[in-house]
């Protein structure tokens, strides 16, 4: 790691921090993330990378994962705020 410039280390640390900030809402309790499906797709991606290193990257697997996972459930909120309550 001695050969990596300090600016590159900072850039990598910043990118990792931004990725963690983007993933934090999915890891929160009660977020409704389907961890079984996430684990299955991650295992499929890892298997594809190991089984065929000559075939290049398997980014289409990640794209399919992003499109096939269901969106998070909507949060329940009252239709009107308290100050707008109907008489």
PDB file of C-alpha atoms in Angstrom, residues 2 8 21-22 27-29 33 47 50-51 68-70:
ATOM      1  CA  UNK A   2       3.047   2.227   0.162  1.00  0.00           C
ATOM      2  CA  UNK A   8      -5.891   8.124  -4.366  1.00  0.00           C
ATOM      3  CA  UNK A  21     -24.285   6.322   3.097  1.00  0.00           C
ATOM      4  CA  UNK A  22     -26.343   5.168   0.101  1.00  0.00           C
ATOM      5  CA  UNK A  27     -29.859  -1.743   6.305  1.00  0.00           C
ATOM      6  CA  UNK A  28     -32.089   0.103   8.773  1.00  0.00           C
ATOM      7  CA  UNK A  29     -34.462  -1.994  10.896  1.00  0.00           C
ATOM      8  CA  UNK A  33     -35.227  -5.335   2.449  1.00  0.00           C
ATOM      9  CA  UNK A  47     -20.415 -17.819  -8.684  1.00  0.00           C
ATOM     10  CA  UNK A  50     -15.470 -17.480 -10.099  1.00  0.00           C
ATOM     11  CA  UNK A  51     -16.734 -19.940 -12.686  1.00  0.00           C
ATOM     12  CA  UNK A  68     -35.912  -7.597 -10.133  1.00  0.00           C
ATOM     13  CA  UNK A  69     -35.821  -6.726  -6.445  1.00  0.00           C
ATOM     14  CA  UNK A  70     -39.128  -5.230  -5.327  1.00  0.00           C
TER      15      UNK A  70
END
